[in-house]
Coordinates of C-alpha atoms in Angstrom, one line a residue:
X42 CA 181.7 22.4 67.3
X43 CA 185.4 22.3 66.7
X44 CA 187.8 24.9 65.3
X45 CA 189.1 23.6 62.0
X46 CA 191.5 24.9 59.4
X47 CA 193.4 23.6 56.3
X48 CA 197.1 23.2 56.1
X49 CA 197.6 26.9 55.7
X50 CA 195.9 27.5 59.1
X51 CA 193.8 30.2 57.6
X52 CA 190.9 30.6 58.0
X53 CA 190.1 28.9 61.2
X54 CA 186.4 28.2 61.5
X55 CA 183.8 26.3 63.5
X56 CA 182.5 23.0 62.2
X57 CA 180.9 19.9 63.7
X58 CA 183.4 17.2 63.0
X59 CA 182.3 13.5 62.9
X60 CA 184.4 10.4 62.2
X61 CA 182.1 7.6 61.2
X62 CA 183.4 4.0 61.1
X63 CA 181.1 2.5 58.5
X64 CA 179.7 3.5 55.2
X65 CA 176.2 3.3 56.7
X66 CA 177.4 5.8 59.4
X67 CA 178.7 8.1 56.7
X68 CA 175.2 8.3 55.3
X69 CA 173.8 9.0 58.8
X70 CA 176.3 11.7 59.3
X71 CA 175.3 13.7 56.2
X72 CA 173.0 16.5 56.8
X73 CA 172.7 20.0 55.4
X74 CA 176.1 21.7 55.0
X75 CA 178.3 18.6 55.0
X76 CA 181.5 17.9 53.2
X77 CA 184.1 15.1 53.5
X78 CA 187.6 15.6 54.8
X79 CA 190.7 13.4 54.4
X80 CA 193.9 14.3 56.1
X81 CA 193.3 18.0 56.0
X82 CA 196.1 18.9 53.5
X83 CA 193.9 21.2 51.4
X84 CA 195.4 24.6 52.2
X85 CA 192.3 26.7 52.6
X86 CA 188.6 25.9 53.4
X87 CA 187.8 23.3 50.8
X88 CA 187.7 20.3 53.3
X89 CA 185.6 22.1 56.0
X90 CA 181.9 21.6 56.0
X91 CA 179.6 24.6 56.0
X92 CA 178.1 23.1 59.1
X93 CA 179.4 19.5 59.5
X94 CA 182.7 17.9 58.4
X95 CA 182.9 14.1 57.9
X96 CA 186.4 12.7 58.6
X97 CA 187.2 9.8 56.2
X98 CA 190.7 8.7 57.3
X99 CA 189.3 5.8 59.2
X100 CA 188.3 4.2 55.9
X101 CA 191.8 2.9 55.0
X102 CA 191.4 -0.6 53.7
X103 CA 192.5 -2.0 50.4
X104 CA 189.7 -4.1 48.9
X105 CA 191.5 -5.8 46.1
X106 CA 194.7 -5.6 44.0
X107 CA 195.7 -7.3 40.7
X108 CA 199.5 -7.4 40.2
X109 CA 199.0 -8.3 36.6
X110 CA 197.4 -5.0 35.7
X111 CA 198.3 -2.8 38.7
X112 CA 194.6 -2.1 39.3
X113 CA 193.6 -1.5 42.9
X114 CA 190.3 -0.9 44.7
X115 CA 190.6 0.9 48.0
X116 CA 188.7 3.0 50.4
X117 CA 188.9 6.8 50.1
X118 CA 190.7 7.3 53.4
X119 CA 193.8 5.4 52.4
X120 CA 196.8 7.8 52.5
X121 CA 199.2 8.0 49.6
X122 CA 202.0 7.4 52.1
X123 CA 200.6 4.1 53.1
X124 CA 200.0 3.2 49.4
X125 CA 203.6 3.9 48.5
X126 CA 205.1 2.2 51.6
X127 CA 203.0 -0.9 51.0
X128 CA 203.0 -1.4 47.3
X129 CA 206.3 0.4 46.4
X130 CA 208.4 -2.6 47.6
X131 CA 206.2 -4.8 45.4
X132 CA 207.1 -2.7 42.4
X133 CA 204.0 -0.4 42.1
X134 CA 203.6 3.4 42.7
X135 CA 200.8 5.9 42.0
X136 CA 201.1 7.4 38.6
X137 CA 200.7 10.9 40.0
X138 CA 201.7 12.3 43.4
X139 CA 201.5 15.9 44.7
X140 CA 204.1 17.6 46.8
X141 CA 203.2 15.7 50.0
X142 CA 202.5 12.0 50.4
X143 CA 200.2 12.6 53.4
X144 CA 197.0 13.1 51.4
X145 CA 194.1 10.7 51.1
X146 CA 193.1 9.0 47.9
X147 CA 189.6 10.6 48.2
X148 CA 191.2 14.1 48.6
X149 CA 193.6 13.5 45.7
X150 CA 190.6 12.7 43.5
X151 CA 188.5 15.6 44.7
X152 CA 191.4 18.0 43.9
X153 CA 192.5 16.1 40.9
X154 CA 196.0 16.7 42.2
X155 CA 198.9 17.1 39.8
X156 CA 202.5 16.3 40.1
X157 CA 205.8 16.9 38.4
X158 CA 204.6 14.9 35.4
X159 CA 201.4 16.6 34.4
X160 CA 202.9 18.0 31.2
X161 CA 203.2 14.5 29.8
X162 CA 201.0 12.1 31.9
X163 CA 198.2 14.2 33.3
X164 CA 196.6 14.4 36.8
X165 CA 195.6 11.9 39.4
X166 CA 192.1 11.5 38.0
X167 CA 193.4 10.2 34.7
X168 CA 194.4 6.9 36.5
X169 CA 191.1 6.5 38.3
X170 CA 188.7 4.0 36.6
X171 CA 185.6 4.2 38.8
X172 CA 184.3 5.6 42.1
X173 CA 181.7 4.7 44.7
X174 CA 180.0 8.0 45.5
X175 CA 177.5 8.8 48.3
X176 CA 175.4 11.7 46.9
X177 CA 173.6 14.4 48.8
X178 CA 170.4 12.8 47.7
X179 CA 171.3 9.7 49.7
X180 CA 172.1 7.4 46.9
X181 CA 175.3 5.3 46.7
X182 CA 176.2 5.1 43.0
X183 CA 179.1 3.8 40.9
X184 CA 180.5 6.4 38.6
X185 CA 183.1 6.0 35.8
X186 CA 183.9 7.2 32.3
X187 CA 181.2 4.7 31.0
X188 CA 178.7 4.8 33.8
X189 CA 177.3 8.1 35.1
X190 CA 180.1 9.8 33.2
X191 CA 178.9 13.3 34.0
X192 CA 179.0 12.6 37.7
X193 CA 182.5 11.0 37.3
X194 CA 184.0 14.0 35.6
X195 CA 182.3 16.4 38.0
X196 CA 183.7 14.5 41.0
X197 CA 187.3 14.4 39.6
X198 CA 188.5 17.9 40.6
X199 CA 185.1 18.8 42.1
X200 CA 186.4 19.5 45.6
X201 CA 184.1 17.0 47.2
X202 CA 181.0 18.9 46.2
X203 CA 179.2 16.1 44.2
X204 CA 179.1 13.8 47.3
X205 CA 181.3 11.7 49.5
X206 CA 183.8 9.4 47.8
X207 CA 183.7 6.1 49.5
X208 CA 185.9 3.9 47.3
X209 CA 188.0 4.2 44.2
X210 CA 189.3 1.8 41.6
X211 CA 192.6 3.1 40.1
X212 CA 195.8 2.0 38.3
X213 CA 199.3 1.9 39.7
X214 CA 202.5 2.3 37.8
X215 CA 204.9 -0.6 37.5
X216 CA 208.5 0.4 38.6
X217 CA 211.8 -1.5 39.1
X218 CA 212.9 0.6 42.0
X219 CA 212.0 3.3 44.4
X220 CA 214.8 5.6 43.2
X221 CA 214.8 8.5 40.8
X222 CA 217.5 9.5 38.4
X223 CA 217.7 13.2 38.9
X224 CA 219.4 15.9 36.8
X225 CA 219.7 19.5 38.0
X226 CA 219.8 22.5 35.7
X227 CA 220.8 25.9 36.9
X228 CA 218.9 28.8 35.2
X229 CA 220.2 32.3 35.6
X230 CA 216.8 34.0 35.1
X231 CA 213.1 33.3 34.2
X232 CA 213.8 33.1 30.5
X233 CA 216.4 30.5 31.0
X234 CA 214.2 28.6 33.4
X235 CA 211.3 28.5 30.9
X236 CA 213.6 27.5 28.0
X237 CA 215.0 24.6 30.2
X238 CA 211.5 23.4 31.0
X239 CA 210.5 23.6 27.3
X240 CA 213.6 21.8 26.2
X241 CA 212.9 19.1 28.9
X242 CA 209.3 18.4 27.8
X243 CA 210.2 14.8 27.1
X244 CA 211.3 14.2 30.7
X245 CA 208.9 12.2 32.8
X246 CA 209.2 14.6 35.8
X247 CA 210.2 18.3 35.8
X248 CA 209.9 21.1 38.3
X249 CA 211.6 24.4 38.9
X250 CA 212.4 26.0 42.3
X251 CA 212.5 29.8 41.8
X252 CA 214.3 32.3 43.9
X253 CA 211.4 34.6 44.4
X254 CA 213.4 37.5 46.0
X255 CA 215.9 37.8 43.1
X256 CA 215.5 41.0 41.1
X257 CA 216.8 42.7 38.1
X258 CA 218.8 40.5 35.7
X259 CA 218.5 37.6 38.2
X260 CA 214.7 37.8 38.2
X261 CA 213.3 34.2 38.2
X262 CA 216.7 32.5 38.6
X263 CA 215.9 28.8 39.2
X264 CA 217.0 25.3 39.7
X265 CA 215.2 22.8 37.5
X266 CA 214.9 19.2 38.7
X267 CA 214.3 16.6 36.0
X268 CA 213.6 13.0 37.0
X269 CA 213.2 9.5 35.6
X270 CA 212.5 6.2 37.4
X271 CA 215.8 4.5 37.9
X272 CA 216.3 0.8 37.0
X273 CA 218.0 -1.8 39.2
X274 CA 221.2 -1.6 37.1
X275 CA 221.6 2.1 38.1
X276 CA 221.7 1.5 41.9
X277 CA 224.9 1.6 43.8
X278 CA 226.1 -1.7 45.2
X279 CA 224.3 -2.6 48.5
X280 CA 221.4 -0.1 47.9
X281 CA 218.0 -1.3 48.8
X282 CA 215.7 -1.7 45.7
X283 CA 213.1 0.3 47.5
X284 CA 214.3 2.9 50.1
X285 CA 212.6 3.2 53.5
X286 CA 210.1 6.0 53.9
X287 CA 211.1 7.3 57.3
X288 CA 209.0 9.6 59.5
X289 CA 210.3 13.1 59.8
X290 CA 213.1 13.4 62.3
X291 CA 212.9 17.2 62.3
X292 CA 209.8 19.2 63.2
X293 CA 208.8 22.8 64.0
X294 CA 207.7 22.5 67.7
X295 CA 206.2 26.0 68.1
X296 CA 204.8 28.8 65.9
X297 CA 207.7 31.0 64.8
X298 CA 207.3 34.7 65.3
X299 CA 206.1 36.7 62.3
X300 CA 209.5 38.4 62.0
X301 CA 211.3 35.1 61.3
X302 CA 210.3 35.3 57.6
X303 CA 211.5 38.6 56.3
X304 CA 213.4 39.9 53.3
X305 CA 216.8 39.3 54.9
X306 CA 216.2 35.7 56.1
X307 CA 214.4 34.6 52.9
X308 CA 217.2 36.2 50.7
X309 CA 219.9 34.4 52.8
X310 CA 218.2 31.1 52.6
X311 CA 217.5 31.4 48.8
X312 CA 221.1 32.4 48.1
X313 CA 222.4 29.4 50.0
X314 CA 219.9 27.0 48.4
X315 CA 220.6 28.3 44.9
X316 CA 224.4 28.0 45.3
X317 CA 224.2 24.5 46.7
X318 CA 221.9 23.4 43.9
X319 CA 224.0 25.0 41.2
X320 CA 227.0 22.9 42.3
X321 CA 225.0 19.8 41.5
X322 CA 224.0 21.0 38.0
X323 CA 225.2 19.2 34.9
X324 CA 225.3 15.6 35.9
X325 CA 222.7 13.1 37.1
X326 CA 222.3 11.5 40.5
X327 CA 220.2 8.7 41.8
X328 CA 218.1 9.8 44.7
X329 CA 215.3 8.3 46.8
X330 CA 211.8 9.1 45.6
X331 CA 210.9 10.6 49.0
X332 CA 213.1 13.7 48.9
X333 CA 212.6 14.1 45.1
X334 CA 208.7 14.1 45.3
X335 CA 208.2 15.2 48.9
X336 CA 211.0 17.5 50.1
X337 CA 208.9 19.2 52.8
X338 CA 207.6 16.0 54.3
X339 CA 211.0 15.6 56.0
X340 CA 210.0 18.5 58.3
X341 CA 207.1 17.8 60.6
X342 CA 204.6 20.7 61.0
X343 CA 206.5 22.9 58.7
X344 CA 203.4 25.1 58.3
X345 CA 204.2 26.5 61.8
X346 CA 207.2 28.4 60.2
X347 CA 204.7 31.0 59.1
X348 CA 203.5 31.8 62.7
X349 CA 200.2 31.4 64.4
X350 CA 198.2 33.5 61.9
X351 CA 199.0 31.0 59.2
X352 CA 199.9 31.5 55.6
X353 CA 198.3 31.7 52.1
X354 CA 199.4 29.8 49.1
X355 CA 198.7 31.4 45.8
X356 CA 198.9 28.9 43.0
X357 CA 197.9 30.0 39.5
X358 CA 198.2 28.6 36.0
X359 CA 198.8 30.9 33.0
X360 CA 198.2 29.8 29.4
X361 CA 201.4 29.3 27.6
X362 CA 201.0 32.2 25.2
X363 CA 200.8 34.8 28.0
X364 CA 203.0 33.0 30.5
X365 CA 206.4 34.7 30.2
X366 CA 205.1 38.3 30.5
X367 CA 202.6 37.6 33.3
X368 CA 204.9 35.4 35.3
X369 CA 207.7 38.0 35.0
X370 CA 205.3 40.7 36.3
X371 CA 204.2 38.5 39.2
X372 CA 207.7 37.6 40.3
X373 CA 208.8 41.2 40.0
X374 CA 206.0 42.4 42.3
X375 CA 206.7 39.6 44.7
X376 CA 210.5 40.3 44.8
X377 CA 209.8 44.0 45.4
X378 CA 207.5 43.1 48.3
X379 CA 210.1 40.8 49.8
X380 CA 208.2 38.6 52.1
X381 CA 207.3 35.6 50.0
X382 CA 208.5 32.2 51.1
X383 CA 211.6 30.2 50.4
X384 CA 209.5 27.7 48.5
X385 CA 208.4 29.0 45.0
X386 CA 207.6 26.4 42.4
X387 CA 207.2 26.6 38.7
X388 CA 205.9 23.7 36.5
X389 CA 204.5 23.0 33.1
X390 CA 200.9 21.6 33.0
X391 CA 198.8 19.9 30.3
X392 CA 195.0 19.8 30.0
X393 CA 193.0 18.7 33.1
X394 CA 190.4 15.9 32.9
X395 CA 187.7 16.9 35.3
X396 CA 185.2 19.7 34.7
X397 CA 186.7 21.8 37.5
X398 CA 190.2 20.4 37.3
X399 CA 192.8 23.2 37.8
X400 CA 195.4 22.4 35.0
X401 CA 195.3 23.9 31.6
X402 CA 198.2 23.9 29.1
X403 CA 200.7 26.4 30.4
X404 CA 202.7 27.2 33.5
X405 CA 201.7 27.0 37.1
X406 CA 203.4 29.1 39.8
X407 CA 203.0 28.4 43.5
X408 CA 204.0 31.0 46.1
X409 CA 203.5 31.1 49.9
X410 CA 202.9 34.2 51.9
X411 CA 202.5 34.7 55.7
X412 CA 199.1 36.2 56.7
X413 CA 200.1 39.7 57.7
X414 CA 199.8 43.3 56.6
X415 CA 198.1 44.0 53.3
X416 CA 198.6 40.6 51.8
X417 CA 195.0 40.1 50.9
X418 CA 195.0 43.3 48.8
X419 CA 198.3 42.3 47.3
X420 CA 197.0 39.0 46.2
X421 CA 193.9 40.6 44.7
X422 CA 196.2 42.6 42.5
X423 CA 198.0 39.3 41.4
X424 CA 194.6 37.7 40.7
X425 CA 193.8 40.5 38.3
X426 CA 196.9 39.7 36.3
X427 CA 196.0 36.0 36.3
X428 CA 192.5 36.6 35.1
X429 CA 193.6 39.1 32.5
X430 CA 196.0 36.5 31.0
X431 CA 193.2 33.8 30.9
X432 CA 194.5 31.9 33.9
X433 CA 192.9 30.7 37.1
X434 CA 193.7 29.7 40.7
X435 CA 193.9 26.2 42.3
X436 CA 190.9 25.5 44.5
X437 CA 192.8 23.0 46.7
X438 CA 195.2 25.8 47.7
X439 CA 192.8 28.7 47.8
X440 CA 191.4 30.4 50.9
X441 CA 190.5 33.9 49.7
X442 CA 189.9 34.4 46.0
X443 CA 186.7 36.3 45.1
X444 CA 183.7 34.9 43.2
X445 CA 184.5 37.1 40.3
X446 CA 188.1 35.7 40.0
X447 CA 186.8 32.1 40.3
X448 CA 184.0 32.5 37.8
X449 CA 186.4 34.1 35.3
X450 CA 188.8 31.3 35.5
X451 CA 186.4 28.3 35.3
X452 CA 184.2 28.7 32.2
X453 CA 182.7 25.2 32.7
X454 CA 181.2 26.2 36.0
X455 CA 177.6 26.2 34.8
X456 CA 177.9 22.6 33.6
X457 CA 179.4 21.6 36.9
X458 CA 176.5 23.3 38.8
X459 CA 173.9 21.5 36.7
X460 CA 175.5 18.1 37.4
X461 CA 175.9 18.9 41.1
X462 CA 172.2 19.9 41.3
X463 CA 171.1 16.6 39.7
X464 CA 173.1 14.7 42.3
X465 CA 172.1 16.9 45.3
X466 CA 168.9 18.7 44.5
X467 CA 168.5 20.0 48.1
X468 CA 172.1 21.4 48.3
X469 CA 173.1 19.1 51.3
X470 CA 176.8 18.9 50.3
X471 CA 178.4 22.3 51.0
X472 CA 181.8 23.4 52.2
X473 CA 183.1 26.7 53.4
X474 CA 184.7 27.0 50.0
X475 CA 181.4 26.4 48.2
X476 CA 179.7 29.0 50.4
X477 CA 182.4 31.5 49.4
X478 CA 182.5 30.7 45.7
X479 CA 179.6 28.4 44.5
X480 CA 176.5 28.6 46.5
X481 CA 173.6 31.0 46.1
X482 CA 173.9 33.9 48.5

């Protein structure tokens, strides 16, 4: 048995970890209480088996690629970083990327990850055409929108609980360069930030960084980052058409003490960050795709900033009609508490595609909190606001929500359970997350 955690380093639990080297060996590794794991970037307990965890990053081969259509078939352990670095210089990128490029394709499908373009272009699963799935019943089946459609839509966003994804066929986006034309908007408060996001609905990419310790008339002050893919004619002379994706030169070598993130340090950082960003507001700038999409990837092991006890990310989505009031209340409570992180993100979302996909039309807010004090009770209070507004929490980021919160937020759960049962009648595929939220007690 090995101690395993997600990216948030909470909880840390025992699991038997296996790393098979063939699809046949994957089948042999599956026993009661098994789930697949990619690069371990789910924040909580989603990619930890109830008993056994099957590591999939060894399956990192591309099977085929058609440059005429951008269609690619690849194994589930391929990382988005390798996909970008290999096919970006050829003029192709994934349609959707999350906030880190160090996630596996299988993990991105299982979480139906969303990016800065969900409001207009949807999630990762929308660009997946078919999957090769190893079910808990021992079958290896092809699933798509046309073939075994229920299994396909349960697997997209299903957190690995329909079986082990072996391969995927998906589409890549054709681009001229690896650069983004970025425009920064400074918003003085939450109302201004939401107006800016609404007014920028036609932008391909949009995201807001929020100063989560600002209070009073500054509550929710933000920097909004809009983005479009830049053409060759927009590059400065001598610039490479596709920038190099360098490994992080900075890293956090040790766990920082819990006192490092406090009201004073976070307020000082946020003040500096806001002022620097506000100076860039108004015009447009051409920036590499790497800092635009993956700002934290430039710092190795950044999760150690929160100390050895780890951290919790609370990511909710609130339907548009209730978003302003509820987001304002959440931010006010967080600001009064004073120990949330320097990274608070607000985005607009559209409708998700999978049965358990997180997105719904509205606003998503992501906040990080160090694990200390009464944080679990505090987040339970935030959950009640989310549920009361008709919202829900993102399973790929969750490590502690209750069954009641989960069931209130995912009304299609009974359909998902029925499909899961048909694929795995003996309940072989189980994770620590499913034990907490899905499985019969």
